[in-house]
PDB file of C-alpha atoms in Angstrom:
ATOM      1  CA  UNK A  20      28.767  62.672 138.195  1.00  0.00           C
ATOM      2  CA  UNK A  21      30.791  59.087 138.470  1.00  0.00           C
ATOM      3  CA  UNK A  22      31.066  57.860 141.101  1.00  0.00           C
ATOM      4  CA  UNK A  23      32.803  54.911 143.227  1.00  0.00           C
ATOM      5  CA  UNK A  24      36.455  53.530 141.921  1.00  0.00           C
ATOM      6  CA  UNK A  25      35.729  55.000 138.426  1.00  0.00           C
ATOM      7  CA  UNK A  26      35.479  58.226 139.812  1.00  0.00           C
ATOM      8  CA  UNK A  27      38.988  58.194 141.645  1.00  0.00           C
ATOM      9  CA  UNK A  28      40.278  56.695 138.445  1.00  0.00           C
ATOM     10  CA  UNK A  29      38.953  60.423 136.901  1.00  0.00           C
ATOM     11  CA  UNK A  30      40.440  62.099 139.098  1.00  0.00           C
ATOM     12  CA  UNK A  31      43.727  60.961 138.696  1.00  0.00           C
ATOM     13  CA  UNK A  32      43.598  61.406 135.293  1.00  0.00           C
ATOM     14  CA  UNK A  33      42.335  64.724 135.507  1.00  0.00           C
ATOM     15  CA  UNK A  34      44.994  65.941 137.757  1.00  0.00           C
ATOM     16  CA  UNK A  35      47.944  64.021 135.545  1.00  0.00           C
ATOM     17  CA  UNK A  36      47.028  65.697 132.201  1.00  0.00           C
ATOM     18  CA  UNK A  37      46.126  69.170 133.763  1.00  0.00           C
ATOM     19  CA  UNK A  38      49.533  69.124 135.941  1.00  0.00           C
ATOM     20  CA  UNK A  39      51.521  68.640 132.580  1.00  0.00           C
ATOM     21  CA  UNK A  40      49.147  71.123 130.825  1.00  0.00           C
ATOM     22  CA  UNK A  41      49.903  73.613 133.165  1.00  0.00           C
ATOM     23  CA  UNK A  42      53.254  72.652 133.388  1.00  0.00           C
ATOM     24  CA  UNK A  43      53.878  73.425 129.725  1.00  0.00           C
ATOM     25  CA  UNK A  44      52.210  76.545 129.869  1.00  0.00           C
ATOM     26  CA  UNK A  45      54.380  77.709 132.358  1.00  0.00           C
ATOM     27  CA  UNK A  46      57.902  76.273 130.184  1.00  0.00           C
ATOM     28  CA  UNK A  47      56.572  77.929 127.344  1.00  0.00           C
ATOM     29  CA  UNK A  48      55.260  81.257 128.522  1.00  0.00           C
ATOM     30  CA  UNK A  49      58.905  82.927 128.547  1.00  0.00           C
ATOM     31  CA  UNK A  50      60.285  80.950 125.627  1.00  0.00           C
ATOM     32  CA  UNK A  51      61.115  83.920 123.202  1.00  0.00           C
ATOM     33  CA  UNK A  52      61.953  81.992 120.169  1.00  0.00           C
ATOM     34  CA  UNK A  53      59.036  80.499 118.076  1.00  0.00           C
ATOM     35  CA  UNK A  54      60.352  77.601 116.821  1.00  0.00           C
ATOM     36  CA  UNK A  55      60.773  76.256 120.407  1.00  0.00           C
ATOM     37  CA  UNK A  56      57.900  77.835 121.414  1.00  0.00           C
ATOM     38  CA  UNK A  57      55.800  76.053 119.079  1.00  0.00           C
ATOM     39  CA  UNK A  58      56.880  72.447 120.937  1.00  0.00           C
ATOM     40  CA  UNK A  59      55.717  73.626 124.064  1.00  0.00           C
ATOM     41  CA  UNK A  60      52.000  74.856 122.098  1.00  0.00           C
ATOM     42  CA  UNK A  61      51.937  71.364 120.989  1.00  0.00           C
ATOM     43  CA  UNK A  62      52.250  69.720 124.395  1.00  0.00           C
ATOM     44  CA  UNK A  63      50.058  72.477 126.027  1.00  0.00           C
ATOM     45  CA  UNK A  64      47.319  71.860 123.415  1.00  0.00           C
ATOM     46  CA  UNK A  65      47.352  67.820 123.720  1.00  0.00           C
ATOM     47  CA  UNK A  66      47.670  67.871 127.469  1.00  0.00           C
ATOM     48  CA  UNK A  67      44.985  70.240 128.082  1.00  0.00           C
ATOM     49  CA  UNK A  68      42.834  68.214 125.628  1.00  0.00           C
ATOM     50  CA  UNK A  69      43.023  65.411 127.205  1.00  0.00           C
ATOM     51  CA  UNK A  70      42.318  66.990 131.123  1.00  0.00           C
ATOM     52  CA  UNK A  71      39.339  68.482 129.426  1.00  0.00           C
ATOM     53  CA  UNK A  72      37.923  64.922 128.645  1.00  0.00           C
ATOM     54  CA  UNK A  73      38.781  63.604 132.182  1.00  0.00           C
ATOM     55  CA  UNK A  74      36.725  66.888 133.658  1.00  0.00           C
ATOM     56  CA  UNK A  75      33.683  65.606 131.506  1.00  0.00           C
ATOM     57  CA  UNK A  76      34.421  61.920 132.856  1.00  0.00           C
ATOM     58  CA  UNK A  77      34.319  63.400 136.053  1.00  0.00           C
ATOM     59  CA  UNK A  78      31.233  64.946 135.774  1.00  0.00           C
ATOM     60  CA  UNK A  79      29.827  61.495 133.911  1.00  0.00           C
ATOM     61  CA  UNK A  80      29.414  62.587 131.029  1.00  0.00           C
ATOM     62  CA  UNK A  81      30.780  60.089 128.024  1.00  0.00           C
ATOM     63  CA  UNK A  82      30.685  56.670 129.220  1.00  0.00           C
ATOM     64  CA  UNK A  83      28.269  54.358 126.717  1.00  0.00           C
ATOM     65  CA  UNK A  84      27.952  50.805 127.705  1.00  0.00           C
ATOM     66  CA  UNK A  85      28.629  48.979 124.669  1.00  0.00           C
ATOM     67  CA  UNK A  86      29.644  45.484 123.832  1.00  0.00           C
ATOM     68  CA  UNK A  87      31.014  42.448 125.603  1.00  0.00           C
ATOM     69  CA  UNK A  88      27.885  40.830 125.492  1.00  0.00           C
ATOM     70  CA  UNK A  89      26.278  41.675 128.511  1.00  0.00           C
ATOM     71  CA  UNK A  90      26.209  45.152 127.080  1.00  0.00           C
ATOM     72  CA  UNK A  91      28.541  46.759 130.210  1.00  0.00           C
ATOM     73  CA  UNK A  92      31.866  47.183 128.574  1.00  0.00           C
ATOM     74  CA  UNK A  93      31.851  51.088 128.831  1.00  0.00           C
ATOM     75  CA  UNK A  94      33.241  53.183 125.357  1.00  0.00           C
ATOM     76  CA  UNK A  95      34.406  56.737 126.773  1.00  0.00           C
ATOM     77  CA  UNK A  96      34.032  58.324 123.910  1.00  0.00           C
ATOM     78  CA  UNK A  97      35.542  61.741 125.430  1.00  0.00           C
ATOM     79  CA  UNK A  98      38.870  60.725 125.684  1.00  0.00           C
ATOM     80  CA  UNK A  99      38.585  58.554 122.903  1.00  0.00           C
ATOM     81  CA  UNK A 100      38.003  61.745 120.550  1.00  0.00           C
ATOM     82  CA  UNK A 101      40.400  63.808 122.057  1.00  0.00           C
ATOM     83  CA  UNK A 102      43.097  61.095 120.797  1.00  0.00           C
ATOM     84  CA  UNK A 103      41.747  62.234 117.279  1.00  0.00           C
ATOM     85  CA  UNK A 104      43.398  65.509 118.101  1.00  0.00           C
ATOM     86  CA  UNK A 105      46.141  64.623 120.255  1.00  0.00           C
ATOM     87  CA  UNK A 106      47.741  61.954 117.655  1.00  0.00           C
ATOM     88  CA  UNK A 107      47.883  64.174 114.697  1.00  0.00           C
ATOM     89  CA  UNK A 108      49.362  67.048 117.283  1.00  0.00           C
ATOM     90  CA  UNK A 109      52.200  64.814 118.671  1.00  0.00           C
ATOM     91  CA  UNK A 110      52.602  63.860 115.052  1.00  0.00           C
ATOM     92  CA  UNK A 111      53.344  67.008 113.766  1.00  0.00           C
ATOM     93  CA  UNK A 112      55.237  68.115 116.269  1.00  0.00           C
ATOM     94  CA  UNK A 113      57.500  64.642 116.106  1.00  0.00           C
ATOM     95  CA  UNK A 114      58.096  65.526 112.376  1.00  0.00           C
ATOM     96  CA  UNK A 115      58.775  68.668 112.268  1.00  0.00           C
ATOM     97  CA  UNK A 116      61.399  67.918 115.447  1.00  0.00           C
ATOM     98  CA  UNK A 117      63.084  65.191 113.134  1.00  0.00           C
ATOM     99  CA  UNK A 118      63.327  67.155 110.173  1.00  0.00           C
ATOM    100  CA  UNK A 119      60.857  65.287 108.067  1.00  0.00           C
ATOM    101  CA  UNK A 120      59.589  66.027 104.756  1.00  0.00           C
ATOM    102  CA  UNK A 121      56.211  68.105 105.275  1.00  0.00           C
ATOM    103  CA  UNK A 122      54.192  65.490 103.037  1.00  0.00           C
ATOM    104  CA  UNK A 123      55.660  62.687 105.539  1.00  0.00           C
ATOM    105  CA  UNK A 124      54.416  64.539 108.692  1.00  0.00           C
ATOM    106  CA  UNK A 125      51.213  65.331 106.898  1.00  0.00           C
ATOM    107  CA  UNK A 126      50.687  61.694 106.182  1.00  0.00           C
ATOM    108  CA  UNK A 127      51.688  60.681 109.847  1.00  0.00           C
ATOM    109  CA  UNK A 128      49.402  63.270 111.267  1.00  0.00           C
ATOM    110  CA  UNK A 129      46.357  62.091 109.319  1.00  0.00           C
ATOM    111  CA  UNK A 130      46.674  58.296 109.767  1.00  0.00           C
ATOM    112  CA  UNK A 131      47.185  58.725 113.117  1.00  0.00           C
ATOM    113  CA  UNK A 132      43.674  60.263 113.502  1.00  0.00           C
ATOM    114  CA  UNK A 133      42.213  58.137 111.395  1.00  0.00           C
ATOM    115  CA  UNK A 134      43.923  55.565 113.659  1.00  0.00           C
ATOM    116  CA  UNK A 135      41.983  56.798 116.759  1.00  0.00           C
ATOM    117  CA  UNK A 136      38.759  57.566 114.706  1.00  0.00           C
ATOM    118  CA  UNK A 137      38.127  54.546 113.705  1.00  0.00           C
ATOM    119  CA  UNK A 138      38.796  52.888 117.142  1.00  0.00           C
ATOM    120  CA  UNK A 139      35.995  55.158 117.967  1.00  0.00           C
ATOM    121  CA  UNK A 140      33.932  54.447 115.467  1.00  0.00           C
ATOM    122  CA  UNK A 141      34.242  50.906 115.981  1.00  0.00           C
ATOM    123  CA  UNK A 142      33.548  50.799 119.276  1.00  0.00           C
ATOM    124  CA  UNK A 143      30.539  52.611 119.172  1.00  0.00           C
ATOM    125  CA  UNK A 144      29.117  51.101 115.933  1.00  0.00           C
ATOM    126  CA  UNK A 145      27.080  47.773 116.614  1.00  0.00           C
ATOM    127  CA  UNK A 146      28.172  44.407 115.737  1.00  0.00           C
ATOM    128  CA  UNK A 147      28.267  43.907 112.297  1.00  0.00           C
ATOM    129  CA  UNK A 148      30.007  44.795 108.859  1.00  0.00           C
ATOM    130  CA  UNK A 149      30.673  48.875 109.710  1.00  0.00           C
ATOM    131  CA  UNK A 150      32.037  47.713 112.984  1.00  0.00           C
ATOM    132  CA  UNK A 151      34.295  45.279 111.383  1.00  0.00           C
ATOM    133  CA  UNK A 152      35.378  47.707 108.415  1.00  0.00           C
ATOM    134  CA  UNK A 153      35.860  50.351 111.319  1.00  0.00           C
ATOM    135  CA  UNK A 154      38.170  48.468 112.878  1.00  0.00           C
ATOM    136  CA  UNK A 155      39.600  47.196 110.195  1.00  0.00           C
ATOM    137  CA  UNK A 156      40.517  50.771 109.330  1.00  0.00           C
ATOM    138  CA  UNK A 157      42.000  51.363 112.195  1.00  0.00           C
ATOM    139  CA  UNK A 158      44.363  48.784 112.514  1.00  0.00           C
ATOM    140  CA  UNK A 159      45.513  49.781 108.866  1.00  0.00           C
ATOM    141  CA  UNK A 160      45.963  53.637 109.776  1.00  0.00           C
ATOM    142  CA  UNK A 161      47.658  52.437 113.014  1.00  0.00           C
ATOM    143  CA  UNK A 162      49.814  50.308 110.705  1.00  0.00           C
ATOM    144  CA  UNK A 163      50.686  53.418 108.658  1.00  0.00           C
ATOM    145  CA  UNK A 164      51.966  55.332 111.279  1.00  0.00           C
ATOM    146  CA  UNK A 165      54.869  52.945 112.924  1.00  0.00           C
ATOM    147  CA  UNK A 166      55.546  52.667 108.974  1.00  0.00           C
ATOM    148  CA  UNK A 167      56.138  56.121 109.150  1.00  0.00           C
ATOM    149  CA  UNK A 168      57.786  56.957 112.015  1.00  0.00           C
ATOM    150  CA  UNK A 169      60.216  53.677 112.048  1.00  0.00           C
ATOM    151  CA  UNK A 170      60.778  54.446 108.525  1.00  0.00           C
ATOM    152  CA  UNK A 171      61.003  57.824 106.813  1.00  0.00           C
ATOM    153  CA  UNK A 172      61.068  60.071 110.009  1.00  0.00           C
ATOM    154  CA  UNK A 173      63.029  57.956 111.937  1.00  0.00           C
ATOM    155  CA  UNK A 174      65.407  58.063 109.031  1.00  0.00           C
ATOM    156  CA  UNK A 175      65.463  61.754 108.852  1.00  0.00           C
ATOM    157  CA  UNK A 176      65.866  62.056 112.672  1.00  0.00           C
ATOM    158  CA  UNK A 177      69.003  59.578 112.581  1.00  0.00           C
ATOM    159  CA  UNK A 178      70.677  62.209 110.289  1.00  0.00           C
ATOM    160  CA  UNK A 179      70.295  64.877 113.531  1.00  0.00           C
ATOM    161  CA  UNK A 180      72.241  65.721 116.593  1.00  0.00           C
ATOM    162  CA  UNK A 181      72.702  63.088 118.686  1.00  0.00           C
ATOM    163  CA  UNK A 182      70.651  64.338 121.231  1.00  0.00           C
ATOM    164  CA  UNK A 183      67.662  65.076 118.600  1.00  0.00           C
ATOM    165  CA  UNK A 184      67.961  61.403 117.788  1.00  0.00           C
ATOM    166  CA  UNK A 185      67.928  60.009 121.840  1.00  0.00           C
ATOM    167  CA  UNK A 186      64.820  62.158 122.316  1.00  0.00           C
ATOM    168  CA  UNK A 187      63.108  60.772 118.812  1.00  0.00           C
ATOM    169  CA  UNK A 188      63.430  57.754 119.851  1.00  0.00           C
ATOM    170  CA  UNK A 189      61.855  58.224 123.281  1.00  0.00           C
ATOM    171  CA  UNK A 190      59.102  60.082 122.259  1.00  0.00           C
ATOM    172  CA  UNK A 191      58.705  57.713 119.528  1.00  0.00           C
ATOM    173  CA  UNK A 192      58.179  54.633 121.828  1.00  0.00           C
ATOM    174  CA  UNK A 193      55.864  56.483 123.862  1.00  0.00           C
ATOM    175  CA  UNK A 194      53.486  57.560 120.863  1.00  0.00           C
ATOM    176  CA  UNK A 195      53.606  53.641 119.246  1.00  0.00           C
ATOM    177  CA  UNK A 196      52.855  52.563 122.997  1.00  0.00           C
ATOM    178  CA  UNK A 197      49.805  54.852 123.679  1.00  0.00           C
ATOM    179  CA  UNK A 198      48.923  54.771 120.277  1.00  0.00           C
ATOM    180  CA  UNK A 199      48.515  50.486 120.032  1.00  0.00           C
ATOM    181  CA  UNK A 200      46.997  50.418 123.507  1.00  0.00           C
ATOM    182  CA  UNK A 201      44.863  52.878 122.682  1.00  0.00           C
ATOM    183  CA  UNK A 202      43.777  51.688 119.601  1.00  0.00           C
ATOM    184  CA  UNK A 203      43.452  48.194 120.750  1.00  0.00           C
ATOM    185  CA  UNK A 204      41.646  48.562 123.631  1.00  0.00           C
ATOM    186  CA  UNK A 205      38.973  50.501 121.814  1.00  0.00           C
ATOM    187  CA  UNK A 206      38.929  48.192 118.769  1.00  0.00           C
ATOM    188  CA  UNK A 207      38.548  44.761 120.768  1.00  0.00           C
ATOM    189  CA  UNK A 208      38.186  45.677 124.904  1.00  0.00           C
ATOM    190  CA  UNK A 209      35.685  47.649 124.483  1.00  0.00           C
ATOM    191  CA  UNK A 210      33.864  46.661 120.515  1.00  0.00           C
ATOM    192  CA  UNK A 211      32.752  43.015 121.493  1.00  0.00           C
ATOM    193  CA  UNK A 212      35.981  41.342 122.525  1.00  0.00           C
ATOM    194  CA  UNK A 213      36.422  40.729 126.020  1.00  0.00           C
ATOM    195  CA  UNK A 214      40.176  40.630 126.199  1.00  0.00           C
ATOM    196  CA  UNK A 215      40.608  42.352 129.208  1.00  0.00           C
ATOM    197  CA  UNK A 216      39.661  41.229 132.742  1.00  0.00           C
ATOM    198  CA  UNK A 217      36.848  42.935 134.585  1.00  0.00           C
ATOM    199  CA  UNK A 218      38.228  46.415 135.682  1.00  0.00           C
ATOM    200  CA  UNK A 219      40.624  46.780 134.202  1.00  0.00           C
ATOM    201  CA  UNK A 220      39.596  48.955 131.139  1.00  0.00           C
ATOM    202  CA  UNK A 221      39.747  52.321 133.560  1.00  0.00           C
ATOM    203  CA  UNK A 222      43.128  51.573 134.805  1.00  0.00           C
ATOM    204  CA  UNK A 223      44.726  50.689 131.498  1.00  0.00           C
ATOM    205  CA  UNK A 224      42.298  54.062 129.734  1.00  0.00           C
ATOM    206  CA  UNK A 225      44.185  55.738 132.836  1.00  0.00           C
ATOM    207  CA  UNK A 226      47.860  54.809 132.090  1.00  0.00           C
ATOM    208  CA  UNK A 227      47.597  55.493 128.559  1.00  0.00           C
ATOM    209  CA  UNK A 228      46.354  59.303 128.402  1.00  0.00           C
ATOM    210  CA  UNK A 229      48.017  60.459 131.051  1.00  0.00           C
ATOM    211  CA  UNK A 230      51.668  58.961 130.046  1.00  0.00           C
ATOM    212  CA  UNK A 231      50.908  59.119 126.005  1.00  0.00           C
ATOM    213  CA  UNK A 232      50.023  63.144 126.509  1.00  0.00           C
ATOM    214  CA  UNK A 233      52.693  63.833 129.124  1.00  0.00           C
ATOM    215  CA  UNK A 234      55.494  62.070 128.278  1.00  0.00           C
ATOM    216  CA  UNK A 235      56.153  63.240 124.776  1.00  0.00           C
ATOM    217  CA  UNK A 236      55.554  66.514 125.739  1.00  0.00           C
ATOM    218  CA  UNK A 237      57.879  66.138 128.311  1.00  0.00           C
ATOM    219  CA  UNK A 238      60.534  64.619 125.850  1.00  0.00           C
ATOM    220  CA  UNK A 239      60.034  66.824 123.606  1.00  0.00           C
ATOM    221  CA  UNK A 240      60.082  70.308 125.610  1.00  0.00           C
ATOM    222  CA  UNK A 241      62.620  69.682 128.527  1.00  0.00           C
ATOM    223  CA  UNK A 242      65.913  70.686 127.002  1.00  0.00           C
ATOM    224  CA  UNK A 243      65.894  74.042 125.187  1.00  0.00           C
ATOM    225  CA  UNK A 244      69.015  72.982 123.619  1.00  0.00           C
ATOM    226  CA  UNK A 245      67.840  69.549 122.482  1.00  0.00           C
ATOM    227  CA  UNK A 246      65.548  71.949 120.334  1.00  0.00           C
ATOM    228  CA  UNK A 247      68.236  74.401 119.339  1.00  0.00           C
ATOM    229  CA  UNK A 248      69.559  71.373 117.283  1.00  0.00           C
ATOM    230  CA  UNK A 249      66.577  70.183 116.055  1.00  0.00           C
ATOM    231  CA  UNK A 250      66.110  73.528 114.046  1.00  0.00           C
ATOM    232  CA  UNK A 251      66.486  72.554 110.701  1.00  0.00           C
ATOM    233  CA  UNK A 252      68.300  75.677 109.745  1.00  0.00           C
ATOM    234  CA  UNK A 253      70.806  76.359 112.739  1.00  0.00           C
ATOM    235  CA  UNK A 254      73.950  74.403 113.537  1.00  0.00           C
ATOM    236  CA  UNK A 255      75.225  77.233 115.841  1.00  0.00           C
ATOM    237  CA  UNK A 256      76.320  76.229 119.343  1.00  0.00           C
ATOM    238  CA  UNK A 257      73.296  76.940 121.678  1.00  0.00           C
ATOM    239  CA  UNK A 258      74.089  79.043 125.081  1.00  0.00           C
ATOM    240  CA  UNK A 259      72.753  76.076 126.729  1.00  0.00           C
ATOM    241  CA  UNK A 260      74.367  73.777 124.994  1.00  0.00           C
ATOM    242  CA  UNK A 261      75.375  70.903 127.835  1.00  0.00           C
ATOM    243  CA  UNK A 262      73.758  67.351 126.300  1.00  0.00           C
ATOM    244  CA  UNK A 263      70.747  66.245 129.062  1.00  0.00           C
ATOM    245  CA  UNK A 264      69.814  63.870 127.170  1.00  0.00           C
ATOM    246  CA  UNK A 265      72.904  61.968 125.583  1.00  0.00           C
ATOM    247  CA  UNK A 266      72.846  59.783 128.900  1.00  0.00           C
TER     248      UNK A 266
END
C-alpha cells in the first residue's frame, strides 16, 4: 500500500481517470448510433485503463526505484504501460474522427506505442547501450507521431466541418502535450537524468494521465453533433446541429 504524499497523489489520480471513465460510460450507454458510439468506447477504454493503474499504485504495487544515481528516482511502470494502450487508442480514434487514410492512423497508432514502450523500456533498462537505443527509439516514434498528426491527419481534418477541425485541434494539443511529457519524463526524469526537482515526478506523472486520458475523451465525445460531421459519409444536417464548439 503507498503511503504518505505519494499516496494522496494516487488517489487523486485514481478518482480523475475513474470519474471520466465512468463518465463516458454513462454518455455512451444510450448513444444508438455506432459510429458515435465507438468515440465514447475509445475514451471509456483509455480512461478506465489508466484508473486501473492508479488502483495498483494505490495498493503499491509498480513503483521500481531506478536511476538518478542514488538509485531513488521511482519508474511506475503501471501507468507507464497503460500509455502503450492508451496512445494507440486516442490515435485511432483521432484518425478515424479526421477522416484519415486507414494506413495513416495505423501508422500513428503504432508509433505512438512504440513511443511509450520504449520510454518504458528505457527507464527500466540499466545504464548502458539498450538504455540509450531505448530511448533513442522513443524519441524517434514520438517524432513520428507529431509528423503525423501535424501533417497528414491534420491535413485531412482541415478539409472537415469547422467544428471537426476546432475539436482536432484541441484534442491534438492535448495528445502532443501528454504524449512529450510523458515520454520525456520517462526517458530522462526517471532513466538517469535528474531533470526534475525532488518531488516533483508524482505531481507532473499526476497531471499528465489524468488530463492526457480525460481531456481528449472529453473533446472528442461532448458534442453529438461535432461527431455527426465527422462521419465520413454523412453531410446531412444533424437534429442537434447548434455549433458548441465553433467558439
Amino acid at each position: 500500500m503507498a503511503s504518505g504524499l505519494a499516496l494522496v497523489w494516487f488517489a487523486l489520480g485514481l478518482a480523475g481517470t475513474a470519474v471520466g471513465a465512468v463518465a463516458f460510460l454513462g454518455a455512451g450507454w444510450t448513444e444508438p448510433d455506432p459510429w458515435k458510439r465507438r468515440f465514447y468506447v475509445y475514451s471509456t477504454a483509455a480512461a478506465g485503463a489508466m484508473a486501473g493503474a492508479y488502483v495498483l499504485a494505490v495498493l503499491g504495487v509498480g513503483r521500481l526505484p531506478i536511476g538518478g544515481g542514488d538509485g531513488t528516482s521511482p519508474v511506475f511502470w503501471a501507468r507507464a504501460i497503460a500509455w502503450t494502450g492508451v496512445a494507440p487508442v486516442f490515435l485511432l480514434a483521432l484518425g478515424r474522427f479526421a477522416g484519415a487514410e486507414p494506413t495513416t492512423t495505423q501508422r500513428a497508432a503504432g508509433l505512438g506505442g512504440g513511443a511509450a514502450a520504449g520510454g518504458l523500456l528505457a527507464a527500466l533498462l540499466p545504464a548502458g547501450p539498450l538504455s540509450i537505443l531505448g530511448r533513442v527509439a522513443a524519441g524517434a516514434c514520438l517524432v513520428g507521431v507529431l509528423a503525423l498528426l501535424f501533417g497528414p491527419m491534420g491535413s485531412s481534418a482541415s478539409r472537415r466541418h469547422r467544428s471537426v477541425v476546432a475539436t482536432y485541434g484541441r484534442v491534438r494539443a492535448t495528445l502532443a502535450v501528454a504524449l512529450v511529457a510523458s515520454v520525456g519524463v520517462g526517458v530522462a526524469g526517471v532513466a538517469g537524468l535528474d531533470v526534475l526537482p525532488r518531488g516533483a515526478t508524482l505531481p507532473l506523472f499526476l497531471a499528465v494521465d489524468v488530463g492526457g486520458v480525460v481531456l481528449p475523451g472529453f473533446f472528442l465525445c461532448r458534442s453529438r453533433a461535432v461527431l455527426h460531421w465527422a462521419r465520413p459519409e454523412d453531410r446531412s444536417e444533424p437534429d442537434d446541429v447548434a455549433d458548441t464548439t465553433a467558439n
